[in-house]
Amino acid sequence: MNIFFIGDVVGKPGRKLFTRLLPELVDELEADLVVANVENAAGGFGMSRQIYDQLVGLGVDVMTTGNHVWDRRDFIGEIGDCPRLIRPDNYADGVPGRGWAVVETDCGPAAVANLAGRVYMPPVDCPFLSADRFLAEIDPDVRVILVDLHAEATSEKEALGYYLDGRVTALVGTHTHVPTADEKILPKGTAYISDVGMTGPSHSVIGVKIEPVLRKFITGMPNRFETAGGPVELNGVLIECDSETGKASSIKRVHREAEK
């Protein structure tokens, strides 16, 4: 099974490039499962039902999120009607939505789970114990399991990677919007990368206009952030795995650029 995971899609520029490139990349990479992090897809902050429907029509199998999933308040009441979209599993009990999903592919079933980190992040339950819980809930016949850990600290991501090594097919990091060069197969067969990076404006501060960010750092005063323009890049990873054992055999970064 070939799993294509696309890093944080940021605003309209990220969506446009993602929409344009995805069909050809699916063919080129022979992707059997397509997963994208979309927590910044609506104007750079949050998600909407309209965008969800567009991405389903584009062929995205599962959409993961993170700490910005609730930034658009109307989506809180809509997430229950979006079965292909998941939010971090380690949110408190009673939070709308769900933290993992199982989908059928031509190579068999695959599970996708979402977790949020706790270091330098909003308060959530323990991602390590939450992972134990959803792994116990997923049907043991589902051998391919991808985890998106939306977290700030590399140490937390690496620790969870080794904690889940051999129990999941892949653990991919999101949230920082900056791709890392540490993709590898861990000793027990789990593919790992600390951060996939973003699909959004290249000349920006993690996707947003530069000047307001500079003003905030220099003055300490709050500023309104907006998605940047200009050249756009797509970042993702292609993970090859055995659908019978769930073990990963390779993980490769995918990077594409466009003028706009």
Coordinates of C-alpha atoms in Angstrom, one line a residue:
M1 CA 0.0 0.0 0.0
N2 CA 1.2 3.5 -0.9
I3 CA 0.1 6.2 1.6
F4 CA 0.3 9.9 0.4
F5 CA 0.2 12.3 3.3
I6 CA 0.0 16.0 2.6
G7 CA 1.2 18.6 5.2
D8 CA -0.9 21.4 6.7
V9 CA -2.9 23.0 3.8
V10 CA -2.9 26.7 4.5
G11 CA -5.7 29.0 3.2
K12 CA -6.8 29.5 -0.4
P13 CA -3.3 29.5 -1.9
G14 CA -2.6 26.1 -0.3
R15 CA -6.0 24.7 -1.4
K16 CA -5.6 25.9 -5.0
L17 CA -2.2 24.3 -5.4
F18 CA -3.4 21.1 -3.6
T19 CA -6.4 20.9 -5.9
R20 CA -4.3 21.4 -9.0
L21 CA -1.5 18.9 -8.1
L22 CA -3.3 16.2 -6.3
P23 CA -4.7 14.2 -9.3
E24 CA -1.4 14.0 -11.0
L25 CA 0.5 13.2 -7.8
V26 CA -1.9 10.4 -7.0
D27 CA -1.1 8.9 -10.4
E28 CA 2.6 9.6 -10.2
L29 CA 3.0 8.2 -6.7
E30 CA 0.4 5.4 -7.3
A31 CA -1.2 6.4 -4.0
D32 CA -3.7 4.0 -2.5
L33 CA -4.6 6.2 0.5
V34 CA -4.6 10.0 0.5
V35 CA -4.5 11.9 3.8
A36 CA -4.2 15.6 4.4
N37 CA -4.0 17.9 7.4
V38 CA -6.6 20.6 6.9
E39 CA -6.8 22.5 10.2
N40 CA -5.6 25.7 8.4
A41 CA -7.5 25.3 5.2
A42 CA -10.2 27.9 5.8
G43 CA -8.4 31.3 5.5
G44 CA -5.4 30.0 7.3
F45 CA -7.3 29.2 10.5
G46 CA -9.8 26.4 10.9
M47 CA -12.0 24.4 8.6
S48 CA -15.4 24.6 6.9
R49 CA -18.0 22.2 5.6
Q50 CA -17.8 23.7 2.1
I51 CA -14.0 23.0 2.0
Y52 CA -14.6 19.5 3.4
D53 CA -17.0 18.7 0.6
Q54 CA -14.6 20.0 -2.0
L55 CA -11.8 17.9 -0.7
V56 CA -14.0 14.8 -0.5
G57 CA -14.9 15.4 -4.2
L58 CA -11.2 15.7 -5.0
G59 CA -10.5 12.2 -3.6
V60 CA -9.1 12.8 -0.1
D61 CA -9.7 9.7 2.0
V62 CA -9.1 11.2 5.4
M63 CA -8.5 14.7 6.7
T64 CA -6.7 15.3 10.0
T65 CA -6.6 18.5 12.0
G66 CA -5.1 20.0 15.2
N67 CA -5.4 22.8 17.7
H68 CA -7.0 25.2 15.1
V69 CA -9.9 22.8 14.2
W70 CA -12.4 24.9 16.2
D71 CA -11.3 28.4 15.0
R72 CA -14.4 28.7 12.9
R73 CA -17.2 28.3 15.5
D74 CA -19.8 27.1 13.0
F75 CA -17.7 24.1 12.2
I76 CA -18.2 22.8 15.8
G77 CA -21.7 21.9 14.9
E78 CA -20.8 20.5 11.5
I79 CA -17.9 18.2 12.3
G80 CA -20.3 15.4 13.2
D81 CA -21.5 15.4 9.6
C82 CA -18.0 15.0 8.2
P83 CA -17.0 11.3 8.5
R84 CA -13.8 11.7 6.7
L85 CA -12.5 14.4 9.0
I86 CA -11.0 13.6 12.4
R87 CA -9.7 15.8 15.3
P88 CA -7.1 14.9 17.9
D89 CA -8.2 11.8 19.8
N90 CA -6.8 13.1 23.1
Y91 CA -9.4 16.0 23.4
A92 CA -11.6 15.7 26.5
D93 CA -14.6 13.3 26.5
G94 CA -17.7 14.8 25.0
V95 CA -15.9 17.0 22.4
P96 CA -17.6 16.8 19.0
G97 CA -16.1 14.6 16.3
R98 CA -13.9 11.6 16.6
G99 CA -10.2 10.9 16.8
W100 CA -9.7 8.1 14.3
A101 CA -11.3 6.6 11.2
V102 CA -11.0 3.4 9.2
V103 CA -11.4 3.6 5.4
E104 CA -11.3 0.9 2.7
T105 CA -8.7 1.0 0.0
D106 CA -7.9 -1.2 -3.0
C107 CA -5.3 -2.8 -0.8
G108 CA -7.5 -3.4 2.2
P109 CA -8.6 -1.4 5.2
A110 CA -6.5 1.4 6.8
A111 CA -6.9 3.4 10.0
V112 CA -5.9 7.0 10.4
A113 CA -5.7 8.5 13.8
N114 CA -5.0 12.1 15.0
L115 CA -3.3 13.2 18.2
A116 CA -2.2 16.6 19.7
G117 CA 1.0 17.2 21.6
R118 CA 1.1 18.7 25.1
V119 CA 4.5 20.5 25.1
Y120 CA 4.0 24.3 24.3
M121 CA 0.4 23.4 23.1
P122 CA -3.1 24.0 24.5
P123 CA -4.0 21.5 27.3
V124 CA -5.1 18.0 26.1
D125 CA -5.0 14.5 27.6
C126 CA -1.9 12.4 27.3
P127 CA -1.2 11.4 23.7
F128 CA 0.7 8.3 24.7
L129 CA -2.3 6.9 26.7
S130 CA -4.8 8.0 24.1
A131 CA -2.8 6.1 21.5
D132 CA -2.9 3.0 23.7
R133 CA -6.7 3.4 23.9
F134 CA -7.5 3.8 20.2
L135 CA -5.1 1.0 19.3
A136 CA -7.1 -1.3 21.5
E137 CA -10.3 -0.1 19.8
I138 CA -9.2 -0.6 16.2
D139 CA -10.1 -3.9 14.7
P140 CA -7.0 -6.1 14.9
D141 CA -7.6 -7.1 11.2
V142 CA -6.8 -3.5 10.3
R143 CA -3.0 -3.7 10.0
V144 CA -2.2 -0.4 8.3
I145 CA -2.4 2.5 10.8
L146 CA -1.2 6.0 10.2
V147 CA -1.0 8.5 13.1
D148 CA -0.8 12.3 12.6
L149 CA 0.8 13.9 15.7
H150 CA 0.0 17.6 15.7
A151 CA 2.7 18.9 18.0
E152 CA 5.3 21.6 18.6
A153 CA 8.2 19.8 20.3
T154 CA 10.4 17.4 18.3
S155 CA 11.3 15.5 21.4
E156 CA 7.7 14.7 22.1
K157 CA 7.2 13.6 18.5
E158 CA 10.3 11.4 18.5
A159 CA 9.3 9.9 21.9
L160 CA 5.8 8.9 20.7
G161 CA 7.3 7.6 17.5
Y162 CA 9.5 5.1 19.5
Y163 CA 6.6 4.4 21.9
L164 CA 4.4 3.3 18.9
D165 CA 7.2 1.7 16.9
G166 CA 6.0 -1.7 15.6
R167 CA 2.4 -0.9 16.6
V168 CA 1.6 1.6 13.9
T169 CA 2.6 1.8 10.2
A170 CA 3.6 5.5 10.4
L171 CA 3.8 8.4 12.7
V172 CA 4.0 11.8 10.9
G173 CA 4.4 15.1 12.6
T174 CA 2.5 18.3 11.7
H175 CA 1.9 21.8 13.1
T176 CA 5.2 23.6 12.7
H177 CA 4.8 24.0 8.9
V178 CA 8.5 23.5 8.4
P179 CA 9.5 20.2 6.9
T180 CA 12.2 18.2 8.7
A181 CA 14.9 16.0 7.1
D182 CA 14.7 13.1 9.6
E183 CA 12.4 10.7 7.7
K184 CA 13.3 7.1 8.6
I185 CA 12.0 3.6 9.3
L186 CA 12.3 3.0 13.1
P187 CA 13.7 -0.4 14.3
K188 CA 10.4 -2.2 14.5
G189 CA 9.0 -1.1 11.2
T190 CA 7.3 2.2 11.8
A191 CA 7.8 5.1 9.3
Y192 CA 8.6 8.4 11.0
I193 CA 9.1 12.1 10.3
S194 CA 9.1 14.9 12.8
D195 CA 7.2 17.4 10.5
V196 CA 5.9 17.0 7.0
G197 CA 5.8 20.8 6.4
M198 CA 2.9 22.8 4.9
T199 CA 1.1 23.3 1.6
G200 CA 1.0 27.0 1.4
P201 CA 2.8 30.3 0.6
S202 CA 6.6 30.0 0.5
H203 CA 7.4 33.6 1.2
S204 CA 5.7 33.9 4.5
V205 CA 6.1 33.2 8.2
I206 CA 4.6 29.7 8.4
G207 CA 2.0 30.6 5.8
V208 CA 0.9 34.1 6.9
K209 CA 2.0 37.6 5.8
I210 CA 5.4 38.6 7.1
E211 CA 4.9 42.2 8.3
P212 CA 2.2 41.6 11.0
V213 CA 4.4 38.8 12.4
L214 CA 7.4 41.1 12.5
R215 CA 5.3 43.8 14.3
K216 CA 4.1 41.3 16.9
F217 CA 7.7 40.1 17.6
I218 CA 9.1 43.7 17.8
T219 CA 6.3 45.4 19.7
G220 CA 4.7 42.5 21.6
M221 CA 1.3 43.8 20.6
P222 CA -1.4 41.6 19.0
N223 CA -1.8 41.7 15.2
R224 CA -4.2 40.2 12.8
F225 CA -2.6 37.5 10.7
E226 CA -3.7 36.8 7.1
T227 CA -2.6 34.1 4.6
A228 CA 0.3 35.3 2.5
G229 CA 0.4 35.4 -1.3
G230 CA 3.1 34.8 -3.9
P231 CA 4.8 31.4 -4.7
V232 CA 3.2 28.3 -3.2
E233 CA 4.7 25.0 -2.2
L234 CA 3.3 21.6 -1.5
N235 CA 5.0 19.3 1.1
G236 CA 4.1 15.7 1.8
V237 CA 5.4 12.2 2.3
L238 CA 5.0 8.9 0.5
I239 CA 5.0 5.9 2.7
E240 CA 5.2 2.4 1.3
C241 CA 4.0 -0.4 3.5
D242 CA 2.9 -4.1 3.5
S243 CA -0.8 -4.2 3.8
E244 CA -0.7 -7.6 5.4
T245 CA 1.7 -6.8 8.2
G246 CA 1.3 -3.1 8.5
K247 CA 5.1 -2.6 8.4
A248 CA 6.6 0.3 6.5
S249 CA 9.4 -0.3 4.0
S250 CA 10.1 3.3 3.0
I251 CA 9.2 7.0 3.6
K252 CA 10.1 9.7 1.1
R253 CA 9.5 13.4 1.2
V254 CA 7.4 14.9 -1.6
H255 CA 8.0 18.6 -2.5
R256 CA 6.5 20.7 -5.4
E257 CA 6.6 24.4 -6.0
A258 CA 4.5 26.8 -8.1
E259 CA 4.6 30.5 -8.9
K260 CA 1.1 31.1 -7.6

